[in-house]
Amino acid sequence: MLTFEEKLAIIEEFKQLEKREVSLGRVNFHFEDSLYDKKNVVYHLHPNGNGFVYAGELEDYSADDRGMVNIRDFEADELHALVEAAIDSLAATPAEKNPVLEEWLNNDDQSLVLMREEDGYNVYADEDLEGTFNSYKEAANFLEQEGFSRI
C-alpha cells in the first residue's frame, strides 16, 4: 500500500487539479475545468492512506453510489491511471465520450445522417437539420418510421 505522501505526490503531478485541505488532515483535489457539476476528483485523502477518487463516469471501476472508488490499496500505476481517467471523463462532453455518426438509407437511396451532439441526437440531410431527439432510441425510431435503415 502506498503511503499518504506517495499518493499525494502522484496526485499532485496533475497540474489541472487544485489542492484543498479539509478537516482532520485530509485533502481534496478539485478539477475546476470540469464540464459537469462534479468537480471533486480526489475526496478525503487521509494521512492513513485512505481516500476516494471519482469514477462515476467510468465503466472500468466499481464505484459506490456516489461514484467514488476507494484507493486505500491502489498501487502507483493504478492510482495514476484512475486519476487521469477521472479527469478525462470530466473534461469530455457526452458526445466526445460516446460519439455516434451513422448513415441511414431508404429504398430510394436517399441518405440521412444520425449524429450525437451536445444537446442530444440530430438527424441531418446533407447540412440541413431534419430533427433533434433526446435519445438515440427516439432518433432511430423516427428514422425507421420514415423508412430508413442503418447501413
PDB file of N, CA and C in Angstrom, residues 11 13-20 27-43 52-54 57 68 82-93 96-97:
ATOM      1  N   ILE A  11      -0.837  12.378  -7.122  1.00  0.00           N
ATOM      2  CA  ILE A  11      -1.982  13.232  -7.449  1.00  0.00           C
ATOM      3  C   ILE A  11      -1.528  14.652  -7.784  1.00  0.00           C
ATOM      4  N   GLU A  13       0.980  15.495  -9.380  1.00  0.00           N
ATOM      5  CA  GLU A  13       1.520  15.538 -10.739  1.00  0.00           C
ATOM      6  C   GLU A  13       0.501  16.118 -11.717  1.00  0.00           C
ATOM      7  N   PHE A  14      -0.770  16.046 -11.367  1.00  0.00           N
ATOM      8  CA  PHE A  14      -1.833  16.535 -12.247  1.00  0.00           C
ATOM      9  C   PHE A  14      -2.051  18.017 -11.960  1.00  0.00           C
ATOM     10  N   LYS A  15      -1.408  18.841 -12.759  1.00  0.00           N
ATOM     11  CA  LYS A  15      -1.412  20.292 -12.537  1.00  0.00           C
ATOM     12  C   LYS A  15      -2.800  20.909 -12.713  1.00  0.00           C
ATOM     13  N   GLN A  16      -3.705  20.203 -13.368  1.00  0.00           N
ATOM     14  CA  GLN A  16      -5.047  20.737 -13.567  1.00  0.00           C
ATOM     15  C   GLN A  16      -5.928  20.575 -12.321  1.00  0.00           C
ATOM     16  N   LEU A  17      -5.419  19.886 -11.300  1.00  0.00           N
ATOM     17  CA  LEU A  17      -6.159  19.718 -10.054  1.00  0.00           C
ATOM     18  C   LEU A  17      -5.734  20.759  -9.031  1.00  0.00           C
ATOM     19  N   GLU A  18      -6.702  21.243  -8.276  1.00  0.00           N
ATOM     20  CA  GLU A  18      -6.454  22.225  -7.225  1.00  0.00           C
ATOM     21  C   GLU A  18      -6.585  21.550  -5.865  1.00  0.00           C
ATOM     22  N   LYS A  19      -5.534  21.642  -5.073  1.00  0.00           N
ATOM     23  CA  LYS A  19      -5.499  21.012  -3.752  1.00  0.00           C
ATOM     24  C   LYS A  19      -6.268  21.870  -2.754  1.00  0.00           C
ATOM     25  N   ARG A  20      -7.117  21.188  -1.947  1.00  0.00           N
ATOM     26  CA  ARG A  20      -7.874  21.875  -0.901  1.00  0.00           C
ATOM     27  C   ARG A  20      -7.802  21.049   0.377  1.00  0.00           C
ATOM     28  N   VAL A  27      -7.252  15.776   2.506  1.00  0.00           N
ATOM     29  CA  VAL A  27      -7.060  16.659   1.362  1.00  0.00           C
ATOM     30  C   VAL A  27      -8.023  16.257   0.250  1.00  0.00           C
ATOM     31  N   ASN A  28      -8.612  17.256  -0.378  1.00  0.00           N
ATOM     32  CA  ASN A  28      -9.410  17.052  -1.585  1.00  0.00           C
ATOM     33  C   ASN A  28      -8.672  17.680  -2.758  1.00  0.00           C
ATOM     34  N   PHE A  29      -8.944  17.195  -3.960  1.00  0.00           N
ATOM     35  CA  PHE A  29      -8.415  17.795  -5.177  1.00  0.00           C
ATOM     36  C   PHE A  29      -9.570  18.042  -6.130  1.00  0.00           C
ATOM     37  N   HIS A  30      -9.711  19.311  -6.557  1.00  0.00           N
ATOM     38  CA  HIS A  30     -10.807  19.724  -7.426  1.00  0.00           C
ATOM     39  C   HIS A  30     -10.298  19.946  -8.845  1.00  0.00           C
ATOM     40  N   PHE A  31     -11.181  19.655  -9.789  1.00  0.00           N
ATOM     41  CA  PHE A  31     -10.926  19.919 -11.206  1.00  0.00           C
ATOM     42  C   PHE A  31     -11.892  21.026 -11.625  1.00  0.00           C
ATOM     43  N   GLU A  32     -11.425  22.244 -11.558  1.00  0.00           N
ATOM     44  CA  GLU A  32     -12.288  23.402 -11.815  1.00  0.00           C
ATOM     45  C   GLU A  32     -12.757  23.491 -13.261  1.00  0.00           C
ATOM     46  N   ASP A  33     -12.054  22.862 -14.187  1.00  0.00           N
ATOM     47  CA  ASP A  33     -12.443  22.905 -15.596  1.00  0.00           C
ATOM     48  C   ASP A  33     -13.441  21.812 -15.970  1.00  0.00           C
ATOM     49  N   SER A  34     -14.002  21.141 -14.979  1.00  0.00           N
ATOM     50  CA  SER A  34     -14.984  20.090 -15.235  1.00  0.00           C
ATOM     51  C   SER A  34     -16.161  20.648 -16.024  1.00  0.00           C
ATOM     52  N   LEU A  35     -16.654  19.871 -16.972  1.00  0.00           N
ATOM     53  CA  LEU A  35     -17.826  20.264 -17.752  1.00  0.00           C
ATOM     54  C   LEU A  35     -19.119  19.899 -17.034  1.00  0.00           C
ATOM     55  N   TYR A  36     -19.001  19.329 -15.862  1.00  0.00           N
ATOM     56  CA  TYR A  36     -20.158  18.846 -15.112  1.00  0.00           C
ATOM     57  C   TYR A  36     -20.184  19.504 -13.738  1.00  0.00           C
ATOM     58  N   ASP A  37     -21.267  19.309 -13.013  1.00  0.00           N
ATOM     59  CA  ASP A  37     -21.364  19.834 -11.650  1.00  0.00           C
ATOM     60  C   ASP A  37     -20.302  19.219 -10.753  1.00  0.00           C
ATOM     61  N   LYS A  38     -19.915  18.007 -11.062  1.00  0.00           N
ATOM     62  CA  LYS A  38     -18.910  17.285 -10.273  1.00  0.00           C
ATOM     63  C   LYS A  38     -17.534  17.880 -10.546  1.00  0.00           C
ATOM     64  N   LYS A  39     -16.879  18.345  -9.485  1.00  0.00           N
ATOM     65  CA  LYS A  39     -15.536  18.913  -9.619  1.00  0.00           C
ATOM     66  C   LYS A  39     -14.526  18.226  -8.702  1.00  0.00           C
ATOM     67  N   ASN A  40     -15.002  17.481  -7.717  1.00  0.00           N
ATOM     68  CA  ASN A  40     -14.145  16.840  -6.728  1.00  0.00           C
ATOM     69  C   ASN A  40     -13.628  15.512  -7.295  1.00  0.00           C
ATOM     70  N   VAL A  41     -12.362  15.476  -7.703  1.00  0.00           N
ATOM     71  CA  VAL A  41     -11.770  14.267  -8.279  1.00  0.00           C
ATOM     72  C   VAL A  41     -11.219  13.366  -7.181  1.00  0.00           C
ATOM     73  N   VAL A  42     -10.485  13.931  -6.236  1.00  0.00           N
ATOM     74  CA  VAL A  42      -9.957  13.169  -5.100  1.00  0.00           C
ATOM     75  C   VAL A  42     -10.652  13.693  -3.855  1.00  0.00           C
ATOM     76  N   TYR A  43     -11.223  12.762  -3.097  1.00  0.00           N
ATOM     77  CA  TYR A  43     -12.035  13.122  -1.946  1.00  0.00           C
ATOM     78  C   TYR A  43     -11.472  12.500  -0.678  1.00  0.00           C
ATOM     79  N   PHE A  52     -10.599   8.551  -1.705  1.00  0.00           N
ATOM     80  CA  PHE A  52     -11.503   8.172  -2.784  1.00  0.00           C
ATOM     81  C   PHE A  52     -11.206   8.998  -4.026  1.00  0.00           C
ATOM     82  N   VAL A  53     -11.443   8.390  -5.185  1.00  0.00           N
ATOM     83  CA  VAL A  53     -11.339   9.090  -6.467  1.00  0.00           C
ATOM     84  C   VAL A  53     -12.664   8.908  -7.184  1.00  0.00           C
ATOM     85  N   TYR A  54     -13.146   9.984  -7.807  1.00  0.00           N
ATOM     86  CA  TYR A  54     -14.413   9.952  -8.526  1.00  0.00           C
ATOM     87  C   TYR A  54     -14.280   9.143  -9.813  1.00  0.00           C
ATOM     88  N   GLU A  57     -18.212   8.389 -13.963  1.00  0.00           N
ATOM     89  CA  GLU A  57     -18.369   8.416 -15.417  1.00  0.00           C
ATOM     90  C   GLU A  57     -17.580   7.294 -16.100  1.00  0.00           C
ATOM     91  N   MET A  68     -17.683   7.035  -6.232  1.00  0.00           N
ATOM     92  CA  MET A  68     -16.321   7.065  -5.699  1.00  0.00           C
ATOM     93  C   MET A  68     -15.716   5.662  -5.596  1.00  0.00           C
ATOM     94  N   LEU A  82      -6.237   5.905 -12.685  1.00  0.00           N
ATOM     95  CA  LEU A  82      -7.584   6.264 -12.246  1.00  0.00           C
ATOM     96  C   LEU A  82      -7.774   7.775 -12.202  1.00  0.00           C
ATOM     97  N   VAL A  83      -6.833   8.496 -11.641  1.00  0.00           N
ATOM     98  CA  VAL A  83      -6.952   9.951 -11.569  1.00  0.00           C
ATOM     99  C   VAL A  83      -6.984  10.546 -12.974  1.00  0.00           C
ATOM    100  N   GLU A  84      -6.117  10.057 -13.841  1.00  0.00           N
ATOM    101  CA  GLU A  84      -6.097  10.547 -15.222  1.00  0.00           C
ATOM    102  C   GLU A  84      -7.425  10.277 -15.916  1.00  0.00           C
ATOM    103  N   ALA A  85      -7.970   9.072 -15.761  1.00  0.00           N
ATOM    104  CA  ALA A  85      -9.254   8.728 -16.375  1.00  0.00           C
ATOM    105  C   ALA A  85     -10.388   9.566 -15.793  1.00  0.00           C
ATOM    106  N   ALA A  86     -10.341   9.830 -14.493  1.00  0.00           N
ATOM    107  CA  ALA A  86     -11.375  10.648 -13.854  1.00  0.00           C
ATOM    108  C   ALA A  86     -11.365  12.066 -14.425  1.00  0.00           C
ATOM    109  N   ILE A  87     -10.196  12.643 -14.571  1.00  0.00           N
ATOM    110  CA  ILE A  87     -10.081  13.988 -15.136  1.00  0.00           C
ATOM    111  C   ILE A  87     -10.585  13.985 -16.572  1.00  0.00           C
ATOM    112  N   ASP A  88     -10.144  13.012 -17.358  1.00  0.00           N
ATOM    113  CA  ASP A  88     -10.581  12.931 -18.760  1.00  0.00           C
ATOM    114  C   ASP A  88     -12.099  12.806 -18.861  1.00  0.00           C
ATOM    115  N   SER A  89     -12.699  12.030 -17.949  1.00  0.00           N
ATOM    116  CA  SER A  89     -14.145  11.822 -18.009  1.00  0.00           C
ATOM    117  C   SER A  89     -14.910  13.102 -17.684  1.00  0.00           C
ATOM    118  N   LEU A  90     -14.330  13.972 -16.887  1.00  0.00           N
ATOM    119  CA  LEU A  90     -14.984  15.230 -16.531  1.00  0.00           C
ATOM    120  C   LEU A  90     -14.670  16.351 -17.517  1.00  0.00           C
ATOM    121  N   ALA A  91     -13.708  16.108 -18.396  1.00  0.00           N
ATOM    122  CA  ALA A  91     -13.309  17.114 -19.377  1.00  0.00           C
ATOM    123  C   ALA A  91     -13.935  16.871 -20.747  1.00  0.00           C
ATOM    124  N   ALA A  92     -14.649  15.763 -20.895  1.00  0.00           N
ATOM    125  CA  ALA A  92     -15.220  15.405 -22.193  1.00  0.00           C
ATOM    126  C   ALA A  92     -16.738  15.492 -22.149  1.00  0.00           C
ATOM    127  N   THR A  93     -17.319  15.969 -23.239  1.00  0.00           N
ATOM    128  CA  THR A  93     -18.778  16.024 -23.350  1.00  0.00           C
ATOM    129  C   THR A  93     -19.319  14.613 -23.597  1.00  0.00           C
ATOM    130  N   GLU A  96     -18.372  13.455 -26.959  1.00  0.00           N
ATOM    131  CA  GLU A  96     -16.969  13.061 -27.097  1.00  0.00           C
ATOM    132  C   GLU A  96     -16.711  11.703 -26.462  1.00  0.00           C
ATOM    133  N   LYS A  97     -17.423  11.412 -25.365  1.00  0.00           N
ATOM    134  CA  LYS A  97     -17.238  10.133 -24.687  1.00  0.00           C
ATOM    135  C   LYS A  97     -17.824   8.977 -25.476  1.00  0.00           C
TER     136      LYS A  97
END
